Coordinates of C-alpha atoms in Angstrom, one line a residue:
M1 CA 26.6 62.9 5.6
W2 CA 27.9 59.2 5.6
L3 CA 29.8 58.3 8.9
G4 CA 30.2 61.9 9.8
L5 CA 30.6 63.2 6.2
K6 CA 28.2 64.8 3.9
V7 CA 29.1 63.1 0.7
K8 CA 28.2 64.3 -2.8
E9 CA 26.3 62.1 -5.2
T10 CA 28.4 61.4 -7.8
D11 CA 28.6 58.4 -10.5
T12 CA 31.6 56.8 -8.8
F13 CA 29.6 56.7 -5.5
H14 CA 26.9 54.9 -7.0
S15 CA 29.3 52.5 -8.7
M16 CA 30.9 51.9 -5.2
T17 CA 27.9 51.5 -3.0
S18 CA 25.5 49.8 -5.9
K19 CA 23.6 46.6 -5.1
P20 CA 23.6 43.7 -7.4
S21 CA 20.9 43.3 -9.7
A22 CA 17.6 41.0 -8.5
L23 CA 18.4 38.5 -11.3
K24 CA 21.6 37.9 -10.2
R25 CA 21.1 37.7 -6.4
A26 CA 17.9 35.1 -7.5
I27 CA 20.5 32.9 -9.6
V28 CA 22.9 32.8 -6.6
A29 CA 20.2 31.5 -4.0
L30 CA 18.9 29.1 -6.5
L31 CA 22.5 27.9 -6.9
V32 CA 23.0 27.4 -3.5
A33 CA 19.5 26.1 -2.6
V34 CA 20.2 23.2 -5.6
P35 CA 22.5 20.9 -3.5
L36 CA 19.8 21.0 -0.3
L37 CA 17.0 20.3 -2.5
G38 CA 18.9 17.3 -4.4
G39 CA 19.9 15.9 -1.0
A40 CA 16.2 16.1 0.5
T41 CA 14.9 14.5 -2.9
F42 CA 17.4 11.7 -2.9
S43 CA 16.7 11.1 1.0
V44 CA 13.1 10.9 0.8
L45 CA 13.0 8.7 -2.6
A46 CA 15.8 6.5 -1.0
G47 CA 13.9 6.1 2.3
I48 CA 16.6 7.2 4.4
D49 CA 15.8 7.6 8.1
P50 CA 18.0 8.9 10.7
A51 CA 17.7 5.6 12.6
D52 CA 19.9 4.2 9.8
A53 CA 22.8 6.1 11.3
W54 CA 23.2 4.1 14.3
S55 CA 21.1 0.6 13.8
A56 CA 23.3 -2.2 13.9
T57 CA 20.5 -4.5 12.0
D58 CA 18.2 -4.3 9.3
N59 CA 15.6 -3.3 11.9
R60 CA 15.7 0.0 13.0
E61 CA 16.5 0.5 16.5
G62 CA 16.6 3.4 19.2
A63 CA 19.6 5.6 19.6
P64 CA 22.6 5.2 21.9
A65 CA 21.6 6.2 25.2
V66 CA 23.6 7.2 28.1
I67 CA 22.7 4.7 30.5
D68 CA 23.6 1.4 32.2
D69 CA 23.2 -1.0 29.1
S70 CA 23.0 -4.1 31.7
L71 CA 19.6 -2.7 32.9
L72 CA 18.2 -2.9 29.0
I73 CA 19.7 -6.7 28.2
D74 CA 16.6 -8.6 29.7
A75 CA 14.2 -5.7 27.7
R76 CA 15.9 -6.4 24.5
R77 CA 15.6 -10.2 24.6
A78 CA 11.9 -9.8 25.7
T79 CA 11.1 -7.6 23.0
G80 CA 13.1 -9.5 20.5
E81 CA 11.2 -12.6 21.2
A82 CA 8.0 -10.7 21.4
N83 CA 8.4 -9.3 18.2
S84 CA 9.2 -12.7 16.5
Q85 CA 5.9 -14.2 18.0
A86 CA 4.2 -11.5 16.8
G87 CA 5.5 -12.0 13.1
F88 CA 4.3 -15.7 13.4
L89 CA 0.8 -14.2 14.8
V90 CA 0.4 -11.7 11.7
N91 CA 1.3 -14.7 9.3
G92 CA -1.3 -16.9 10.8
T93 CA -4.0 -14.2 10.8
K94 CA -3.1 -13.3 7.3
Q95 CA -3.6 -16.8 6.4
L96 CA -6.8 -16.9 8.0
T97 CA -8.0 -13.6 6.7
E98 CA -7.0 -15.0 2.7
G99 CA -9.3 -18.4 3.6
T100 CA -12.5 -16.2 4.9
K101 CA -12.0 -14.0 2.0
K102 CA -11.7 -17.2 -0.5
I103 CA -15.0 -18.4 1.1
S104 CA -16.5 -15.0 1.0
G105 CA -15.6 -14.6 -2.6
R106 CA -17.4 -17.7 -3.2
S107 CA -20.3 -17.3 -1.3
G108 CA -22.5 -16.0 -4.4
E109 CA -21.3 -19.3 -6.0
V110 CA -23.0 -21.2 -3.4
T111 CA -25.9 -19.4 -3.2
G112 CA -26.6 -19.2 -6.7
A113 CA -26.1 -23.1 -7.0
V114 CA -28.5 -23.7 -4.1
T115 CA -30.9 -21.3 -5.5
A116 CA -30.7 -23.0 -8.9
A117 CA -31.0 -26.4 -7.3
A118 CA -34.2 -25.4 -5.3
D119 CA -35.9 -24.1 -8.4
G120 CA -35.0 -27.2 -10.3
S121 CA -36.4 -29.3 -7.5
K122 CA -39.7 -27.4 -7.6
K123 CA -40.0 -28.0 -11.3
L124 CA -39.2 -31.4 -11.0
S125 CA -41.7 -31.9 -8.4
D126 CA -44.1 -30.1 -10.6
G127 CA -43.4 -32.4 -13.5
L128 CA -43.9 -35.6 -11.4
V129 CA -47.1 -34.6 -10.0
Q130 CA -48.3 -33.9 -13.5
L131 CA -46.8 -37.2 -14.6
Q132 CA -48.3 -38.9 -11.7
A133 CA -51.9 -37.4 -13.1
A134 CA -51.1 -38.7 -16.7
T135 CA -49.9 -42.1 -15.6
G136 CA -53.5 -42.5 -13.8
Q137 CA -55.5 -41.3 -17.1
L138 CA -53.4 -43.6 -18.9
G139 CA -54.0 -46.3 -16.6
D140 CA -58.1 -46.0 -17.1
G141 CA -57.3 -45.8 -20.7
A142 CA -55.0 -49.0 -20.6
T143 CA -57.1 -51.0 -18.7
K144 CA -60.1 -50.4 -21.2
V145 CA -57.9 -51.3 -23.7
A146 CA -56.8 -54.5 -22.1
D147 CA -60.3 -55.2 -21.5
G148 CA -61.0 -55.0 -25.3
V149 CA -58.4 -57.0 -26.4
E150 CA -58.8 -59.8 -24.1
H151 CA -62.6 -59.8 -25.1
A152 CA -61.5 -60.0 -28.8
V153 CA -58.6 -62.6 -28.3
N154 CA -60.9 -64.8 -26.1
Q155 CA -63.4 -64.6 -29.0
L156 CA -61.0 -66.0 -31.6
V157 CA -60.1 -68.6 -29.5
T158 CA -63.1 -69.5 -28.5
F159 CA -64.4 -69.5 -32.3
E160 CA -61.3 -71.8 -33.1
V161 CA -62.9 -74.4 -30.3
V162 CA -66.3 -74.2 -31.5
R163 CA -65.7 -73.8 -35.3
G164 CA -66.1 -77.6 -35.8
Q165 CA -69.4 -77.5 -34.4
I166 CA -70.7 -74.6 -36.6
V167 CA -69.5 -76.6 -39.6
G168 CA -71.5 -79.7 -38.4
T169 CA -74.7 -77.5 -37.6
I170 CA -74.2 -76.3 -41.2
D171 CA -73.9 -79.6 -42.7
R172 CA -77.1 -80.8 -41.1
Y173 CA -79.1 -77.6 -42.1
L174 CA -77.7 -78.3 -45.8
D175 CA -78.9 -82.1 -45.5
D176 CA -82.4 -80.7 -44.8
L177 CA -82.7 -78.3 -47.5
K178 CA -80.9 -80.5 -49.8
G179 CA -84.3 -81.5 -51.9
A180 CA -86.0 -78.2 -51.4
T181 CA -86.7 -76.5 -54.4
D182 CA -88.3 -73.3 -53.4
A183 CA -86.5 -70.1 -54.0
D184 CA -86.2 -69.3 -50.1
S185 CA -84.5 -72.8 -49.4
V186 CA -82.4 -72.2 -52.6
E187 CA -81.2 -68.9 -51.3
L188 CA -80.7 -70.2 -47.4
R189 CA -78.7 -73.1 -48.7
E190 CA -76.4 -70.9 -51.0
Q191 CA -75.7 -68.7 -47.8
L192 CA -75.4 -71.5 -45.8
T193 CA -72.8 -73.0 -48.5
G194 CA -70.9 -70.1 -48.3
F195 CA -70.8 -69.6 -44.5
R196 CA -69.7 -73.2 -44.0
D197 CA -66.7 -72.3 -46.7
Q198 CA -65.8 -69.4 -44.7
A199 CA -65.8 -71.3 -41.4
S200 CA -63.7 -74.1 -42.7
S201 CA -61.1 -72.0 -44.1
F202 CA -60.9 -69.8 -41.0
Q203 CA -58.4 -71.4 -39.0
L204 CA -55.7 -70.3 -36.3
D205 CA -52.4 -71.8 -36.2
E206 CA -50.5 -72.3 -33.1
G207 CA -48.6 -69.0 -33.6
T208 CA -51.1 -66.8 -34.3
R209 CA -52.9 -68.0 -31.2
K210 CA -49.9 -67.6 -29.1
Q211 CA -49.2 -64.1 -30.4
L212 CA -52.6 -63.2 -29.4
E213 CA -52.6 -64.4 -26.1
E214 CA -49.4 -62.3 -25.4
L215 CA -51.3 -59.2 -26.9
R216 CA -53.7 -60.0 -24.2
D217 CA -51.4 -60.5 -21.4
G218 CA -49.3 -57.5 -22.4
S219 CA -52.1 -55.0 -22.6
R220 CA -53.4 -56.2 -19.4
E221 CA -49.9 -55.9 -18.0
I222 CA -49.5 -52.1 -19.1
A223 CA -53.0 -51.6 -17.8
N224 CA -52.0 -52.9 -14.4
Q225 CA -48.4 -51.2 -14.3
L226 CA -50.4 -47.6 -14.9
H227 CA -53.5 -48.2 -12.9
V228 CA -52.9 -50.8 -10.1
P229 CA -51.3 -50.1 -7.0
G230 CA -48.8 -52.6 -6.3
Y231 CA -47.3 -52.6 -9.6
A232 CA -43.6 -51.2 -10.0
Y233 CA -44.5 -48.2 -12.6
H234 CA -47.2 -46.9 -10.5
D235 CA -45.5 -47.1 -7.3
G236 CA -42.4 -46.0 -8.6
I237 CA -44.1 -42.8 -10.5
F238 CA -46.1 -42.2 -6.9
S239 CA -42.7 -42.7 -5.0
A240 CA -40.7 -40.2 -7.2
T241 CA -43.3 -37.4 -7.1
K242 CA -42.9 -37.8 -3.3
G243 CA -39.4 -37.5 -3.2
A244 CA -39.4 -34.7 -5.6
K245 CA -41.5 -33.0 -3.6
E246 CA -39.6 -33.6 -0.2
L247 CA -36.3 -32.6 -2.3
H248 CA -37.8 -29.2 -3.3
D249 CA -38.9 -28.9 0.7
G250 CA -35.3 -30.0 1.8
L251 CA -33.6 -27.4 -0.7
N252 CA -35.6 -24.8 0.3
Q253 CA -34.7 -25.6 3.8
L254 CA -31.0 -25.8 2.7
N255 CA -31.5 -22.5 0.9
A256 CA -32.1 -20.7 4.0
G257 CA -29.6 -22.5 6.0
V258 CA -27.1 -21.4 3.4
D259 CA -28.1 -17.8 3.8
E260 CA -27.7 -18.2 7.5
A261 CA -24.2 -19.8 6.9
L262 CA -23.3 -17.1 4.8
A263 CA -24.1 -14.4 7.3
G264 CA -21.8 -16.6 9.3
V265 CA -19.1 -16.5 7.2
G266 CA -19.6 -12.8 6.5
E267 CA -19.4 -12.4 10.4
L268 CA -16.2 -14.8 10.3
E269 CA -14.5 -12.9 7.7
S270 CA -15.4 -9.6 9.7
G271 CA -13.8 -11.4 12.7
A272 CA -10.7 -12.2 11.1
V273 CA -9.9 -9.0 9.6
K274 CA -10.6 -7.8 13.1
I275 CA -8.1 -10.7 14.5
D276 CA -5.4 -9.5 11.8
D277 CA -5.8 -5.9 12.3
M278 CA -5.0 -6.8 16.2
A279 CA -2.2 -8.6 15.4
K280 CA -0.8 -6.2 13.2
L281 CA -1.3 -3.7 15.9
T282 CA 0.4 -5.6 18.4
K283 CA 3.2 -6.2 15.9
E284 CA 3.6 -2.5 15.4
K285 CA 3.4 -1.8 19.1
I286 CA 6.3 -4.3 20.0
A287 CA 8.3 -2.9 17.1
A288 CA 7.7 0.6 18.5
I289 CA 9.0 -0.8 22.0
Q290 CA 11.7 -2.0 20.1
R291 CA 12.2 0.8 18.0
A292 CA 12.6 3.1 21.4
M293 CA 14.9 0.4 23.1
P294 CA 18.6 1.8 22.9
I295 CA 21.0 -0.3 20.9
T296 CA 24.0 -1.8 23.1
Q297 CA 26.6 0.3 24.1
A298 CA 29.9 -0.5 22.6
G299 CA 32.6 -2.2 24.9
T300 CA 29.9 -4.6 26.1
P301 CA 30.0 -8.2 25.9
E302 CA 26.4 -7.9 24.2
A303 CA 27.9 -5.4 22.0
E304 CA 30.6 -7.6 20.9
A305 CA 27.9 -10.5 20.2
A306 CA 26.2 -8.0 18.0
G307 CA 29.1 -6.5 16.2
V308 CA 28.9 -3.2 17.7
T309 CA 32.3 -1.6 18.0
R310 CA 31.6 2.1 18.4
T311 CA 28.4 3.9 19.5
F312 CA 27.4 7.7 19.3
A313 CA 24.4 9.3 20.6
P314 CA 22.9 11.4 17.7
M315 CA 21.7 13.7 19.9
Y316 CA 25.4 14.5 20.9
A317 CA 25.9 14.8 16.9
F318 CA 23.3 17.3 16.6
L319 CA 24.4 19.3 19.4
I320 CA 27.9 19.4 18.1
S321 CA 26.5 20.4 14.7
A322 CA 24.3 23.1 16.1
G323 CA 27.4 24.5 18.2
V324 CA 29.4 24.7 14.8
L325 CA 26.6 26.3 13.3
L326 CA 25.6 29.1 15.7
G327 CA 29.3 29.9 16.2
A328 CA 30.1 30.2 12.3
A329 CA 26.6 32.4 12.4
L330 CA 27.9 34.4 15.0
H331 CA 31.1 35.3 13.6
R332 CA 31.6 39.1 12.3
R333 CA 31.8 39.1 8.4
G334 CA 34.8 41.2 7.0
D335 CA 36.4 41.7 3.7
R336 CA 38.8 39.9 1.9
E337 CA 42.0 40.6 4.2
Q338 CA 39.9 38.9 7.1
W339 CA 39.9 35.9 5.0
W340 CA 42.5 34.3 7.4
L341 CA 40.3 34.9 10.5
S342 CA 37.3 33.4 8.9
A343 CA 39.7 30.4 8.2
L344 CA 40.8 30.0 11.5
V345 CA 37.2 30.0 12.9
V346 CA 36.3 27.2 10.6
V347 CA 39.2 25.2 11.3
G348 CA 38.8 26.0 15.1
L349 CA 35.1 24.9 14.9
G350 CA 36.1 21.6 13.2
G351 CA 38.8 21.0 16.0
V352 CA 36.2 21.5 19.0
A353 CA 33.7 19.5 17.1
T354 CA 36.3 16.4 16.6
I355 CA 37.4 16.7 20.2
L356 CA 33.7 16.6 21.5
S357 CA 32.8 13.8 19.2
V358 CA 36.0 11.6 20.6
I359 CA 35.0 12.7 24.2
L360 CA 31.3 11.6 24.0
G361 CA 31.4 9.0 21.8
S362 CA 32.7 5.5 22.1
G363 CA 35.1 3.3 20.1
I364 CA 35.8 6.2 17.6
E365 CA 39.1 5.5 15.9
A366 CA 41.2 7.8 13.3
V367 CA 39.2 7.2 10.2
Q368 CA 36.3 8.4 11.9
I369 CA 37.8 11.2 13.6
L370 CA 38.9 12.4 10.3
G371 CA 35.5 12.2 8.7
I372 CA 34.0 13.8 11.5
T373 CA 36.6 17.0 11.2
G374 CA 35.9 17.1 7.7
L375 CA 31.9 17.3 8.0
A376 CA 32.5 20.0 10.9
V377 CA 34.9 22.0 8.7
L378 CA 32.2 22.0 5.6
L379 CA 29.4 22.8 7.9
A380 CA 31.2 25.7 9.3
A381 CA 32.8 26.9 5.9
S382 CA 29.2 26.8 4.4
A383 CA 27.6 28.6 7.3
L384 CA 30.2 31.5 7.1
I385 CA 29.9 31.6 3.1
G386 CA 25.9 31.5 3.5
G387 CA 25.9 34.5 5.9
M388 CA 28.1 36.6 3.7
L389 CA 26.0 35.7 0.8
L390 CA 22.7 36.7 2.7
C391 CA 24.5 39.9 3.4
R392 CA 25.3 40.6 0.0
I393 CA 21.9 39.9 -1.2
L394 CA 19.9 41.5 1.4
G395 CA 22.3 44.0 2.9
P396 CA 24.9 43.6 5.8
R397 CA 22.3 44.4 8.5
I398 CA 19.4 42.3 7.2
G399 CA 21.5 39.6 6.3
T400 CA 23.3 39.1 9.5
V401 CA 19.6 38.9 11.2
A402 CA 18.7 36.5 8.5
A403 CA 21.7 34.4 9.0
I404 CA 21.2 34.1 12.8
L405 CA 17.6 33.5 12.6
G406 CA 17.9 31.1 10.1
S407 CA 20.5 29.4 12.1
L408 CA 18.0 29.1 14.9
A409 CA 15.3 27.8 12.5
Q410 CA 17.7 25.1 11.6
V411 CA 18.1 24.0 15.0
G412 CA 14.6 23.7 16.0
I413 CA 13.7 22.0 12.9
V414 CA 16.5 19.4 12.9
G415 CA 16.7 18.7 16.9
W416 CA 12.8 18.1 16.9
A417 CA 13.2 16.0 14.0
W418 CA 16.4 13.9 15.3
N419 CA 15.1 13.7 18.8
S420 CA 12.1 11.9 17.7
A421 CA 13.6 9.5 15.4
T422 CA 15.7 8.5 18.4
T423 CA 12.8 6.5 19.9
S424 CA 10.2 6.3 17.1
A425 CA 9.7 6.8 13.2
V426 CA 9.3 10.4 12.1
D427 CA 6.8 11.6 9.6
T428 CA 8.1 11.7 6.2
A429 CA 7.4 15.4 5.7
W430 CA 9.4 16.4 8.9
L431 CA 12.1 14.5 7.7
A432 CA 11.9 16.2 4.2
L433 CA 11.9 19.6 5.8
S434 CA 14.9 18.7 8.0
S435 CA 16.7 17.3 5.0
L436 CA 16.4 20.9 3.5
T437 CA 18.7 22.2 6.2
P438 CA 22.8 22.1 6.2
V439 CA 22.9 20.9 9.8
H440 CA 20.9 17.8 9.2
Y441 CA 23.6 16.7 7.1
S442 CA 26.2 17.1 9.4
T443 CA 24.3 15.6 12.4
A444 CA 23.5 12.5 10.0
G445 CA 27.4 12.5 9.0
L446 CA 28.6 12.8 12.7
A447 CA 25.9 10.0 13.7
A448 CA 26.7 7.6 10.9
L449 CA 30.8 7.9 11.6
G450 CA 30.3 7.5 15.3
N451 CA 28.2 4.4 15.2
S452 CA 29.2 0.7 13.8
G453 CA 25.7 0.6 12.2
G454 CA 25.9 3.8 10.3
V455 CA 25.4 3.5 6.5
S456 CA 28.0 4.6 4.1
T457 CA 25.7 6.2 2.1
M458 CA 24.4 8.6 4.8
V459 CA 27.9 9.7 5.1
G460 CA 28.3 10.3 1.5
I461 CA 25.2 12.3 1.2
S462 CA 26.3 14.4 3.7
Y463 CA 29.8 15.2 2.4
G464 CA 28.2 15.7 -0.9
V465 CA 25.7 18.4 0.2
L466 CA 28.0 20.1 2.5
L467 CA 30.7 20.1 -0.1
L468 CA 28.5 21.3 -2.9
L469 CA 27.2 23.9 -0.7
V470 CA 30.6 25.3 -0.3
V471 CA 31.2 25.1 -4.0
A472 CA 28.1 26.9 -4.7
G473 CA 28.6 29.2 -2.0
V474 CA 32.1 30.2 -3.3
I475 CA 30.7 30.7 -6.7
G476 CA 28.1 32.8 -5.5
L477 CA 30.5 35.1 -3.9
K478 CA 32.4 35.6 -7.3
L479 CA 29.0 36.3 -8.8
L480 CA 27.7 39.0 -6.1
P481 CA 31.3 40.7 -5.2
A482 CA 31.4 43.1 -2.1
P483 CA 30.9 46.6 -3.0
E484 CA 34.1 48.6 -2.9
M485 CA 33.1 51.4 -0.5
E486 CA 32.0 48.6 2.0
Q487 CA 35.3 46.9 1.6
A488 CA 37.1 50.2 2.0
L489 CA 35.2 51.2 4.8
A490 CA 35.9 47.9 6.4
W491 CA 39.4 48.2 5.9
E492 CA 39.5 51.8 7.8
G493 CA 37.4 50.9 10.5
D494 CA 35.3 48.5 12.5
Y495 CA 32.5 49.0 10.4
S496 CA 29.7 46.3 10.4
E497 CA 26.5 48.4 9.6
E498 CA 24.8 48.5 6.1
F499 CA 26.8 51.8 5.1
F500 CA 24.0 53.0 2.6
D501 CA 20.8 52.0 4.4
E502 CA 20.0 55.8 4.5
Y503 CA 21.2 56.8 1.1
D504 CA 18.5 58.0 -1.0
D505 CA 19.0 59.1 -4.4
G506 CA 18.8 62.7 -5.2
A507 CA 19.5 63.7 -1.6
D508 CA 22.8 64.1 0.8
V509 CA 23.4 60.9 3.1
V510 CA 23.4 61.9 6.8
D511 CA 24.9 59.7 9.8
A512 CA 25.8 60.5 13.1
D513 CA 29.4 59.0 13.3
E514 CA 31.5 62.1 13.9
E515 CA 34.7 60.3 14.7
Y516 CA 35.4 58.8 11.3
L517 CA 39.1 59.2 10.3
D518 CA 40.0 61.0 13.7
G519 CA 37.6 63.4 13.3
E520 CA 39.5 65.0 10.5
Y521 CA 36.0 65.9 8.7
A522 CA 33.7 67.7 10.7
D523 CA 30.0 67.6 10.5
G524 CA 28.7 69.5 7.6
E525 CA 31.9 68.8 5.7
Y526 CA 31.3 68.2 1.8
I527 CA 33.9 65.9 0.1
D528 CA 34.2 64.5 -3.8
D529 CA 35.4 61.1 -4.9
Q530 CA 38.9 62.4 -5.3
S531 CA 39.3 63.8 -1.8
Y532 CA 37.9 60.8 -0.2
R533 CA 40.6 58.6 -2.0
D534 CA 43.4 60.8 -1.1
K535 CA 42.5 60.8 2.3
T536 CA 41.8 57.0 2.6
N537 CA 44.9 55.9 0.5

């Protein structure tokens, strides 16, 4: 029995009550999701933040608040100056950090150079010690050579002096042997004659004698330089050896000092990084304070100086959007002959949203009013069409519950994200999640239109996503037409439940409504398709 009637199972009944295929329902669901996915992707990649809807400067500011604006003038000025000073501080600490990093980065070069110098000085010191020892040995040998040369030269020079005496003595011996005839005397006379000839022919000229004297003096000078203290070479070698040792000791001390200095550079770098981090943290905290500070209200001297001509609290925009969404979600969905009522609801919700925006906002003009009305109408239409699609995809009963729960979920997600964005930056994941809901774009568009700082990009995205949602929803309704039996029952009475919930193939349908068609069909009576058409027509 169905609505008080026992209905025979026929092919016509199946055609009037059959649900669309799962593939077609999935296609429609994907079609409706595409605008939201596209809007969320663009918003995340473009870095669009809710604060862009009201910030009048390049720096994101706190949302407009309904408080006495004069109480915040000094606070805004102080935070602005503090933010500027913090910027200078961050730049200074950045340069300090970069400088210490350069020093630290070249510390290896310094260490290597000092170590190499210390090693080289050690080799130099060792070499000079060896040279000093060799010099001592050379000095001994040179002294002996000088002594020998001096003795030889002196002998030669002395021979030249006594040569005449030798020749005279030989001549006297030759005279004594002149008359001797014995063999020994004759042989001695011959030898003395030869020796006299040699002695007579051996003569040192002035140049040769001078060279021999220079040889003697030079060899002695070399011996003295190598061996005798007080001479330049001898003392120089000893001084160089001593200096090399002192250089080696000093470089060893320098090497140890460099290690300590480099350790200090490391501490300096660590301290500079900490100072830089503290400066950045200070700037972030000041920026957070400035971010939480509400922008100046329109109509005040400060607002005129800042170029702020209109303000609209974003939470007002959210609450208005949430009201439109919930109003559309709770509206009863009927068949095509009730479209005029749905259209009236859409227009009514748009009008209420516009009136509330004008009342709660400040400085909103005609252009913004038209924009706000359009967004509210698109949100209401998309919500109504979305609810109808859910009913056709999931069935009237489950679809209606899903539409209401989905609306509540949207309100919770978007409300949390936008409420947080009024005073601080919101995590990208939350903004992406919020951007997957229609009410996010309505809120963004209303806030951007109601504030002077609102960017046109945000308004364009909001209109684009909501308009595409409506178009996709209309296409979805064409792809998923309402079952004929549902339309007929909705036309005859106040039907709003899933009419085939209890229908099971191969069995009669039983329902408890016995008042259908003024009770003309009593419980237990069977009707076929033709009798149903005759009665309903």
